[in-house]
Short mmCIF file of C-alpha atoms in Angstrom, two decimals:
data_model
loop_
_atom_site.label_atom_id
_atom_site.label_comp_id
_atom_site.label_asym_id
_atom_site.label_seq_id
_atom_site.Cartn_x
_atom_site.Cartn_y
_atom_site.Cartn_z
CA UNK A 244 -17.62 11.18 -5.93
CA UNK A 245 -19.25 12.82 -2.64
CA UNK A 246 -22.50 13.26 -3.10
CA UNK A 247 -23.54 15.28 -0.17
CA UNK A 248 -22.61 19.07 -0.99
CA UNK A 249 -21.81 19.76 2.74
CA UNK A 250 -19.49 16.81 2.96
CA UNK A 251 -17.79 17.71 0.06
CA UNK A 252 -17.02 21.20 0.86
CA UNK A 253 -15.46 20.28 4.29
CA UNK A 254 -13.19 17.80 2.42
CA UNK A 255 -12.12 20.49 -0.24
CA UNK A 256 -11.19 23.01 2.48
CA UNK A 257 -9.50 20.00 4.68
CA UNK A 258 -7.23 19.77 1.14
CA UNK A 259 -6.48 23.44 0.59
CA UNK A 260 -5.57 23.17 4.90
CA UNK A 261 -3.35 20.42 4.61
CA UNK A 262 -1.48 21.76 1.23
CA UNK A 263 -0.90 25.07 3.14
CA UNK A 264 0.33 23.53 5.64
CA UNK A 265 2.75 21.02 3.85
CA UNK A 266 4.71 24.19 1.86
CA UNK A 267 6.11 25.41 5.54
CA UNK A 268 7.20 21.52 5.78
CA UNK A 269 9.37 20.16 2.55
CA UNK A 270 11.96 17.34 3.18
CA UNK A 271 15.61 18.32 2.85
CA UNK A 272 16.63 17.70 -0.62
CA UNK A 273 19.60 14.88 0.87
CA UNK A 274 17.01 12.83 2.78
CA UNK A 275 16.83 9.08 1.78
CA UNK A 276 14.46 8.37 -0.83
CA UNK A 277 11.61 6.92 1.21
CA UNK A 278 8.50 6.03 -0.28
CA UNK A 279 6.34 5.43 2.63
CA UNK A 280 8.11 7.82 5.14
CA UNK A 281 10.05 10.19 3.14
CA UNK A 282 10.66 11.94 -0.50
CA UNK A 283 9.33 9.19 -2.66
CA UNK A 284 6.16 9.33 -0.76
CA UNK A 285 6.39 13.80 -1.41
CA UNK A 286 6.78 13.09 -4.92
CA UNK A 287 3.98 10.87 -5.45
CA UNK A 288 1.38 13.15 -3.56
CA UNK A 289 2.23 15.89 -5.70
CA UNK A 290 2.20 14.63 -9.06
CA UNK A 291 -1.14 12.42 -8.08
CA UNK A 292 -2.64 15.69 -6.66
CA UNK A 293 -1.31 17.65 -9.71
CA UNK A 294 -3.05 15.62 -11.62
CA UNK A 295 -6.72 15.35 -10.39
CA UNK A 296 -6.69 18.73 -9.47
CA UNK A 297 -5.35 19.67 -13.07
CA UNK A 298 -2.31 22.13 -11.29
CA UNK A 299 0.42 23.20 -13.12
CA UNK A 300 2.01 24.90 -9.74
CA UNK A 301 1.58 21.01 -8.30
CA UNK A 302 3.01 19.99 -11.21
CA UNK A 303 6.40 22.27 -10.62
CA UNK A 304 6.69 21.42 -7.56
CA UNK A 305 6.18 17.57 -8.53
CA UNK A 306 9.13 17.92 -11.04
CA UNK A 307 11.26 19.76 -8.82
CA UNK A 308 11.32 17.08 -5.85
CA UNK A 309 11.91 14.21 -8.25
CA UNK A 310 14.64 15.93 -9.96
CA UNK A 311 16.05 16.27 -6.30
CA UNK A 312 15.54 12.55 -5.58
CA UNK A 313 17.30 11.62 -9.11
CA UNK A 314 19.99 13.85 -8.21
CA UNK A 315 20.80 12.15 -4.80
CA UNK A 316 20.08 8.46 -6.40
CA UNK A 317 22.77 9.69 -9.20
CA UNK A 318 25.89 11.09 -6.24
CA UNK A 319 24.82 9.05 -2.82
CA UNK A 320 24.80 5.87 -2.24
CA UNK A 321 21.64 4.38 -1.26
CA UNK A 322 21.62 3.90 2.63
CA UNK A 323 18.56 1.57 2.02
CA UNK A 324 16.97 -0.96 -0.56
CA UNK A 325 13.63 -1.91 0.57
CA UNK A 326 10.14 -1.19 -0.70
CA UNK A 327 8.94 1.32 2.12
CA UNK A 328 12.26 3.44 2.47
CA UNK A 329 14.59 2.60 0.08
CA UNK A 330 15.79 1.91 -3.91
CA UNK A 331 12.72 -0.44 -4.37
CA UNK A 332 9.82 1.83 -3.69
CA UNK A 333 11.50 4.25 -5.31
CA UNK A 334 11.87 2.09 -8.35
CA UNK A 335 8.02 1.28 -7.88
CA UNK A 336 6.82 4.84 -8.31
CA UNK A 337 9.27 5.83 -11.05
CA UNK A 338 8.05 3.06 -13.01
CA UNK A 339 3.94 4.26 -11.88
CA UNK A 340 4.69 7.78 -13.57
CA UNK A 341 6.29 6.81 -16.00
CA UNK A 342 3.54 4.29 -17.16
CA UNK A 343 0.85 6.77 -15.98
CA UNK A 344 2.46 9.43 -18.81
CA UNK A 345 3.21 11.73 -15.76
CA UNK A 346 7.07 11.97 -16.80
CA UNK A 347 8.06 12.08 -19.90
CA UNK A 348 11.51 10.18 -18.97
CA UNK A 349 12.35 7.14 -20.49
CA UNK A 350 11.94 4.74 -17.20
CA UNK A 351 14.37 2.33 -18.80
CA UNK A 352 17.53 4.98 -18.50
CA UNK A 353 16.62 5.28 -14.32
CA UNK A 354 15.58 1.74 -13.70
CA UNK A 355 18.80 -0.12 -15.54
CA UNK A 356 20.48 1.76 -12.63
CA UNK A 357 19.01 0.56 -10.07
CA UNK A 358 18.06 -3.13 -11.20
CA UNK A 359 21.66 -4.75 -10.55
CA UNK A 360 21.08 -3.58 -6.61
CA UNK A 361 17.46 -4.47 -6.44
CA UNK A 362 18.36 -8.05 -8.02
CA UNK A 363 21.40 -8.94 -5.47
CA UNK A 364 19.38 -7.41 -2.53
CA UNK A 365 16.34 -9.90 -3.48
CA UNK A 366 18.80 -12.60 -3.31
CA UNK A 367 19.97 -11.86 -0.02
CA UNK A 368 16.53 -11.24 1.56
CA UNK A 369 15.14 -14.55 -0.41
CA UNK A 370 18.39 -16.34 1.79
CA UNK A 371 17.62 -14.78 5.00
CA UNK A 372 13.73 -15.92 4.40
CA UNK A 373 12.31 -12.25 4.94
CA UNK A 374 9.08 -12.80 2.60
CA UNK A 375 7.74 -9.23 3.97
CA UNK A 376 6.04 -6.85 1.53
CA UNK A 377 7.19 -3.86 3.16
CA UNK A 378 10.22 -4.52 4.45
CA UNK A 379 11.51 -7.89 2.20
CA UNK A 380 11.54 -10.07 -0.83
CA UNK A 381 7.68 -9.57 -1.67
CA UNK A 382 7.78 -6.20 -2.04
CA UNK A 383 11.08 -6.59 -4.35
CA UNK A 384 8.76 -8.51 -6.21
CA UNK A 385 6.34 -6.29 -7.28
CA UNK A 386 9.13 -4.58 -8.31
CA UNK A 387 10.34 -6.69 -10.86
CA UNK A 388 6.92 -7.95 -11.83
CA UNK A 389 7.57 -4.38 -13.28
CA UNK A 390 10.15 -4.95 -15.19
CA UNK A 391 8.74 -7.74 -16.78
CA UNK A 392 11.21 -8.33 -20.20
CA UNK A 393 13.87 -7.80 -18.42
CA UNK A 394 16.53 -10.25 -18.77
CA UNK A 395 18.31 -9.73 -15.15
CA UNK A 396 15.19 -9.23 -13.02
CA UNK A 397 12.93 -11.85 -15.14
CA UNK A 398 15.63 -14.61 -13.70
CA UNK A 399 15.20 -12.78 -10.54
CA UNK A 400 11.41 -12.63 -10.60
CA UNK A 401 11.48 -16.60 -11.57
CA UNK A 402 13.61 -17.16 -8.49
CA UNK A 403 11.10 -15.30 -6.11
CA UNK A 404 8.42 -17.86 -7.33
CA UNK A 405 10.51 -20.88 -7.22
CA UNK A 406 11.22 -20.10 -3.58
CA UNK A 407 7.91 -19.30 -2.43
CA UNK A 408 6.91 -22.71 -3.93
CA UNK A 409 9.67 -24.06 -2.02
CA UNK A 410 9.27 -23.23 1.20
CA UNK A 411 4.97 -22.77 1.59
CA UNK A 412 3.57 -25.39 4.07
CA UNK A 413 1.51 -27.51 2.53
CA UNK A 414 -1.05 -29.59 4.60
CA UNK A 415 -4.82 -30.47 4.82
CA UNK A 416 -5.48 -27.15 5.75
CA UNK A 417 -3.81 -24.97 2.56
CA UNK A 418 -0.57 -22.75 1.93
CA UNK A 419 1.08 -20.80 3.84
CA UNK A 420 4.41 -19.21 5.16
CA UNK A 421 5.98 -19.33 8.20
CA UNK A 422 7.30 -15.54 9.52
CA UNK A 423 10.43 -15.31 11.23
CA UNK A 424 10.42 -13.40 14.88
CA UNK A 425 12.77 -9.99 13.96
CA UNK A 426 12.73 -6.54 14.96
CA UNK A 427 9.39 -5.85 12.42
CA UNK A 428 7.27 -8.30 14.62
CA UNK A 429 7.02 -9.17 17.76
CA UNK A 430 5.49 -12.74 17.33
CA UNK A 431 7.17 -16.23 17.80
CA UNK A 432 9.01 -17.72 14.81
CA UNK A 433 6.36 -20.32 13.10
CA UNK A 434 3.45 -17.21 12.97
CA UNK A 435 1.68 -16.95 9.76
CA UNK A 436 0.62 -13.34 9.82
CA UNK A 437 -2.55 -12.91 7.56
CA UNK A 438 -2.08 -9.27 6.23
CA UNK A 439 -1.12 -6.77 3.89
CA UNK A 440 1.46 -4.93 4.83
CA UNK A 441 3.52 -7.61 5.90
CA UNK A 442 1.80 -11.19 5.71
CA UNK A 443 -0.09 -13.84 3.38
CA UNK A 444 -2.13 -11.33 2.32
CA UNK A 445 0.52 -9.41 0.07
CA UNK A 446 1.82 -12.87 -0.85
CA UNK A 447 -1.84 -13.85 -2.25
CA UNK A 448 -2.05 -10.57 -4.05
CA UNK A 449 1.84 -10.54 -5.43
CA UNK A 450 0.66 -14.06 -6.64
CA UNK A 451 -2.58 -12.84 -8.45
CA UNK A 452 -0.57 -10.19 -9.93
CA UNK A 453 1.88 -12.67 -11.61
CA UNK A 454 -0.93 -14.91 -13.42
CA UNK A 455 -2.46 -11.72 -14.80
CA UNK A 456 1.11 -11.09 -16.26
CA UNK A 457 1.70 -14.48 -17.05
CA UNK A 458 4.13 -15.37 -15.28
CA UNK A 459 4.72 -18.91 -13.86
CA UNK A 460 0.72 -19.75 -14.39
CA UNK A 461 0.89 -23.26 -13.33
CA UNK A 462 2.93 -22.32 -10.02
CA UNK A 463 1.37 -19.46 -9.17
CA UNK A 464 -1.74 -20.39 -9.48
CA UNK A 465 -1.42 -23.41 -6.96
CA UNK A 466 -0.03 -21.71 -4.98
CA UNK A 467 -2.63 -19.24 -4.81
CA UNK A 468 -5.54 -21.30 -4.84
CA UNK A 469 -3.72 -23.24 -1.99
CA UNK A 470 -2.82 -19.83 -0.16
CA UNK A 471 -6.96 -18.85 -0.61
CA UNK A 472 -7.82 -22.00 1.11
CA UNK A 473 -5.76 -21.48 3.97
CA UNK A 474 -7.28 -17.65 4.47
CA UNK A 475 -10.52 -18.73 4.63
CA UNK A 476 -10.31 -21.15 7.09
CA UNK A 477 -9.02 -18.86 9.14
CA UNK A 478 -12.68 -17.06 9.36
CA UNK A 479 -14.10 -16.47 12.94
CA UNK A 480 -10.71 -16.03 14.83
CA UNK A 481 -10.21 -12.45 14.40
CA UNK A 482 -11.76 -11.51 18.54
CA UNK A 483 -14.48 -9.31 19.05
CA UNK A 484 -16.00 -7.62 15.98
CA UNK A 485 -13.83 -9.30 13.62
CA UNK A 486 -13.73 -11.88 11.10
CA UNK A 487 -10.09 -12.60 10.37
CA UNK A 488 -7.39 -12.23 13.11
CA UNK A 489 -3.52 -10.38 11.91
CA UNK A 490 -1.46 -13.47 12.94
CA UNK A 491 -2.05 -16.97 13.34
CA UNK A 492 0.03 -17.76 16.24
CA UNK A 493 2.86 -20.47 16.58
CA UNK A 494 1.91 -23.26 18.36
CA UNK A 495 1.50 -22.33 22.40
CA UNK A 496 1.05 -18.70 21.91
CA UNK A 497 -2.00 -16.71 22.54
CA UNK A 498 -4.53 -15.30 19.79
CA UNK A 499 -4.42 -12.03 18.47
CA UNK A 500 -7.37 -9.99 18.16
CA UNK A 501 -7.66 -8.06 15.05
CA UNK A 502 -8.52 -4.44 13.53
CA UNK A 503 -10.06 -2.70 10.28
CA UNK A 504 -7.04 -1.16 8.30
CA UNK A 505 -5.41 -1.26 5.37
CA UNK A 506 -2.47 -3.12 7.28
CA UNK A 507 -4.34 -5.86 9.09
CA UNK A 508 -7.70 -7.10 9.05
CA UNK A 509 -10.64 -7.93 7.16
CA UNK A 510 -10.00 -5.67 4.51
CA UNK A 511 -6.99 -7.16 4.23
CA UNK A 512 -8.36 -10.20 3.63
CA UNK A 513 -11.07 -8.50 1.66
CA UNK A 514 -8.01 -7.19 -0.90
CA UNK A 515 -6.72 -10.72 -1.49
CA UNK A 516 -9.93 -12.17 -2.18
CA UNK A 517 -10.53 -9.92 -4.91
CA UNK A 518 -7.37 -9.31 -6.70
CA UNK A 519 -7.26 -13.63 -6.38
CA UNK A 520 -10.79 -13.81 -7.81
CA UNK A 521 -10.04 -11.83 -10.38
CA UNK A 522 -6.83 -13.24 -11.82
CA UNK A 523 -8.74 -16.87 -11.71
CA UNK A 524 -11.84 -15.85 -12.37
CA UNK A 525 -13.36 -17.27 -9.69
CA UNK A 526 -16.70 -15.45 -9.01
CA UNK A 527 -17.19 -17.18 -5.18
CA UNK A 528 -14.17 -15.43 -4.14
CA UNK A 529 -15.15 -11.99 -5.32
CA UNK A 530 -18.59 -12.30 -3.70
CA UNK A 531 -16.85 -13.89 -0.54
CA UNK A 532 -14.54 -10.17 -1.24
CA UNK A 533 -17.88 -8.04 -0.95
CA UNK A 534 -19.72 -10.17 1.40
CA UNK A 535 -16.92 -9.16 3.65
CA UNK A 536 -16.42 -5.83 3.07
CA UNK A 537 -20.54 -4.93 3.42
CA UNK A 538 -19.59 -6.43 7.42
CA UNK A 539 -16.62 -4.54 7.67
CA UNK A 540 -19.07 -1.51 7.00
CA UNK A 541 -20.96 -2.01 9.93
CA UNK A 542 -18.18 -1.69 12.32
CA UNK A 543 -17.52 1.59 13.48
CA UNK A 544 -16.49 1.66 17.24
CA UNK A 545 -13.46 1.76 18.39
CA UNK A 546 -13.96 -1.41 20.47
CA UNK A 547 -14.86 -2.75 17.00
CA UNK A 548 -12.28 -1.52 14.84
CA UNK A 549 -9.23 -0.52 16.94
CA UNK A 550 -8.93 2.99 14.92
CA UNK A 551 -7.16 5.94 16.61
CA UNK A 552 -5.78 8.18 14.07
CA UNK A 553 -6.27 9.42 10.30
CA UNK A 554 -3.89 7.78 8.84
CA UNK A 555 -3.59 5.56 5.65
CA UNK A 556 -1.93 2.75 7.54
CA UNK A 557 -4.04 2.49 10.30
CA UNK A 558 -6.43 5.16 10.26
CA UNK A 559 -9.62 6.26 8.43
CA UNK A 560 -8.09 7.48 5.66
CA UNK A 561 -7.19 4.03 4.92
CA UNK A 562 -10.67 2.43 5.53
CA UNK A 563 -12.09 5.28 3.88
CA UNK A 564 -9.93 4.22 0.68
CA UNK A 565 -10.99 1.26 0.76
CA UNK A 566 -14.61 1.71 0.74
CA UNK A 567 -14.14 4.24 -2.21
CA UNK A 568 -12.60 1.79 -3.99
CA UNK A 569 -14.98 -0.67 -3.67
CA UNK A 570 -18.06 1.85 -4.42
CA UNK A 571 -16.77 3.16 -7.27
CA UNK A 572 -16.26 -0.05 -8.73
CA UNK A 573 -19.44 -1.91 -7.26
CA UNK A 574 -21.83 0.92 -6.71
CA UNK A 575 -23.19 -0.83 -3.70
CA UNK A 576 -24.60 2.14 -1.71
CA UNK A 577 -23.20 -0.12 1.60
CA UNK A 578 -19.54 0.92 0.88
CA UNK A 579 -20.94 5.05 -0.06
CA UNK A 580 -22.47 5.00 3.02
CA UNK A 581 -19.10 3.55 5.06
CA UNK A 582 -17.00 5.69 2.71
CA UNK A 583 -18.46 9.15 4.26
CA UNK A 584 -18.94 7.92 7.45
CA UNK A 585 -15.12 7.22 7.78
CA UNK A 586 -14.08 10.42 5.89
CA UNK A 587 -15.96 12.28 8.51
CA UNK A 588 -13.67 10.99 10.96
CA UNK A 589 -10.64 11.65 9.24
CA UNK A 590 -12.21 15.29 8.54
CA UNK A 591 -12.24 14.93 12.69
CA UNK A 592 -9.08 13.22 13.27
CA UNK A 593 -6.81 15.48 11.36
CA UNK A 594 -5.11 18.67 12.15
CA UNK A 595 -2.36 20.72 11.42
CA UNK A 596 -0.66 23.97 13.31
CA UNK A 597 -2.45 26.92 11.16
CA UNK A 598 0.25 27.79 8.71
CA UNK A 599 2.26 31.54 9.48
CA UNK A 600 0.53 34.48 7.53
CA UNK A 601 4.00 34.44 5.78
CA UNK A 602 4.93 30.71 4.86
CA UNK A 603 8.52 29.83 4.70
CA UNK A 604 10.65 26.84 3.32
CA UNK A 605 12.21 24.90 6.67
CA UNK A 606 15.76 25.61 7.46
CA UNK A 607 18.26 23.50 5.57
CA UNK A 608 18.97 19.98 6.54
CA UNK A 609 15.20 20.32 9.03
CA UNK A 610 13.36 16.76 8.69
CA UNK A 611 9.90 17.10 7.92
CA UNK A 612 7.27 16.45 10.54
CA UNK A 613 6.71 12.76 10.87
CA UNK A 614 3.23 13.93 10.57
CA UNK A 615 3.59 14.75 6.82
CA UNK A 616 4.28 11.41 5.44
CA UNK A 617 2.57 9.39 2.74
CA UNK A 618 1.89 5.80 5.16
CA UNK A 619 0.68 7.71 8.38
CA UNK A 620 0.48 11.13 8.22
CA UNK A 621 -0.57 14.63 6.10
CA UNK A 622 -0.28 12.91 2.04
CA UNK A 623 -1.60 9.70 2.57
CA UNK A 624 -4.72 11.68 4.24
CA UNK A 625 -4.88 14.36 1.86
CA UNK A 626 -4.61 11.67 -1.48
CA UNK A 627 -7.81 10.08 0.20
CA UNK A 628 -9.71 13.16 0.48
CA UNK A 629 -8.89 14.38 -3.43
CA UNK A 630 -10.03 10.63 -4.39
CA UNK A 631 -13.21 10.86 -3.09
CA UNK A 632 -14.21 13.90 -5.09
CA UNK A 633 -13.01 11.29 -8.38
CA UNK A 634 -15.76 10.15 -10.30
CA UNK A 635 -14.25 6.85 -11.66
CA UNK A 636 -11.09 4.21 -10.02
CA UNK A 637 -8.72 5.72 -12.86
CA UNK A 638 -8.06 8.44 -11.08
CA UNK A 639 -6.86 6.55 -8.22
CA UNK A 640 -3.91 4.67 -10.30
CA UNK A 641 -1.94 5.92 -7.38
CA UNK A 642 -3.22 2.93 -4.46
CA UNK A 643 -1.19 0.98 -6.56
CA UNK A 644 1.75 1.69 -4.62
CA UNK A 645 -0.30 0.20 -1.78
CA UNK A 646 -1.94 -2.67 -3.38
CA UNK A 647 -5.26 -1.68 -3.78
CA UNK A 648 -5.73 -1.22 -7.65
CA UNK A 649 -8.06 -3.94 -7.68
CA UNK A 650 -10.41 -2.50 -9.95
#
């Protein structure tokens, strides 16, 4: 919660200016069903900001845009499976209402749908060796870990495991994985990118997430602990300002310097430490997490933390996220204090063309504004802003999508 009244007001009437602005803007009802950049993403900022904002009108218009997705999931094929913009993160936040009691649905009569496709694109992406959360096999698997009981996915799931335990390297220095070069990086093959949205990171956290659900202990767990290791040794390469660096480059290629975001970065890092310490109880690691975090607090320049934009990706909204997260659930008045500071900038950073006296819906088959979507633009910022007026992490159930129910 915000405790400065003036702060507080600002981010109310930022809401109420973004919401207006987002009815002159809804996607087409045929778009793809996108979580991070698209309809998924739509229906998840409306039934989150339904809910703490206790709106029935959010709550219509929640219902109507998932009805629309579950109508094109039911008569188009899907033109793509992953977790950011496809079948998978779709499957993710079906599964998040319907455990949250936000649909009344049975999730089992959408899911068994859709498991068959997530289960032989896993496969495929588990051949190629794509390991990426947002884009690849790890986020398939936090898919499944959501299915747990399953029959088809379990064997699935198991697979995932086995082949991360297959193909880590394993040396002196800890666990890791190798990324491939491909059109989502722009790094030589033999790179071990260190974050969240696409690196060891996720892969530490996906890991974590599977002990708490007991699944593979024994495996998981050594390969965590091993994955841990190598993280931290990685401390002090991350360039001016920084701790951890994104990437750990292939042999003969220069160092990357680094950035505070949800994507890359020490809060990256930060995330891993504590969803690891948690699962394994291991109390270093969590005060390693927050030891961390309280530096990442004192960087606020540019030169120091690369931030342009509001944005959840990249952005303040993201960083601001993060330190509400961590407030709420440590009180430390370090992560309050970076909390405002970095919603003032996204009260700063974001606008939006005033909406018309008399709103109306976008012409048919219009794409929404880039702008508008839940990973960089208009939702992501506005679900940030509506958290921090939450008293307690429960209301924020909806990070999860992002990896940052920690709490």
């Amino acid at each position: 919660m915000i405790e400065q009244t003036g702060l507080a007001r600002r981010v109310r009437a930022k809401i109420q200016e973004i919401q207006a602005a987002l009815t002159t803007t809804p996607p087409p009802p045929g778009q793809a069903l996108s979580l991070m950049a698209g309809p998924g993403g739509s229906i998840l900022y409306y039934f989150y900001m339904a809910k703490m904002q206790d709106s029935g009108e959010l709550y219509d218009h929640a219902f109507a845009l998932l009805e629309q997705a579950l109508d094109t999931m039911e008569h188009t094929a899907a033109d793509s499976l992953t977790y950011c913009d496809g079948i998978v993160g779709f499957g993710v936040l079906f599964q998040l209402l319907a455990t949250e009691g936000l649909i009344d649905a049975e999730a089992d009569d959408v899911l068994l749908a859709l498991d068959e496709l997530i289960v032989a694109y896993t496969v495929a992406q588990l051949q190629a060796g794509n390991l990426d959360f947002l884009h690849g096999a790890i986020g398939n698997g936090f898919y499944l870990l959501s299915r747990l009981g399953t029959p088809a996915t379990d064997h699935c799931l198991y697979g995932l495991i086995s082949c991360l335990r297959d193909t880590a390297v394993r040396d002196a220095a800890g666990i890791r994985w190798h990324d491939q070069a491909s059109g989502l990086n722009n790094f030589a093959a033999g790179a071990v990118d260190l974050g969240l949205a696409h690196g060891l990171s996720s892969k530490l956290v996906f890991l974590a997430r599977c002990i708490g659900a007991g699944v593979r202990v024994e495996d998981c767990t050594r390969l965590l602990t091993g994955g841990i290791h190598y993280l931290l040794r990685q401390a002090g390469a991350g360039g001016p300002g920084n701790i951890y660096p994104s990437i750990i480059p292939a042999a003969g290629s220069a160092r990357r310097t680094s950035r505070l975001a949800w994507c890359y970065g020490d809060l990256c890092v930060c995330t891993a430490l504590l969803f690891a310490g948690k699962a394994l109880a291991n109390a270093d690691w969590v005060r390693q997490a927050y030891h961390l975090a309280r530096g990442a607090a004192e960087r606020t320049t540019p030169e120091r933390t690369a931030i342009s934009d509001a944005g959840f990706c990249h952005g303040t909204a993201g960083v601001a996220h993060i330190f509400n997260r961590l407030y709420l659930e440590s009180r430390h008045d370090d992560f309050r204090k970076a909390r405002d500071y970095w919603l003032e900038q996204t009260l700063e950073h974001t606008s939006w063309p005033a909406p018309p006296a008399e709103p109306s819906p976008a012409p048919p088959g219009s794409a929404p504004s880039p702008g508008s979507f839940l990973l960089e633009g208009l939702m992501g910022t506005s679900l940030v802003l509506q958290s921090c007026l939450a008293t307690t992490p429960e209301a924020l159930a909806w990070d999860a999508v992002f990896l940052l129910n920690f709490s």
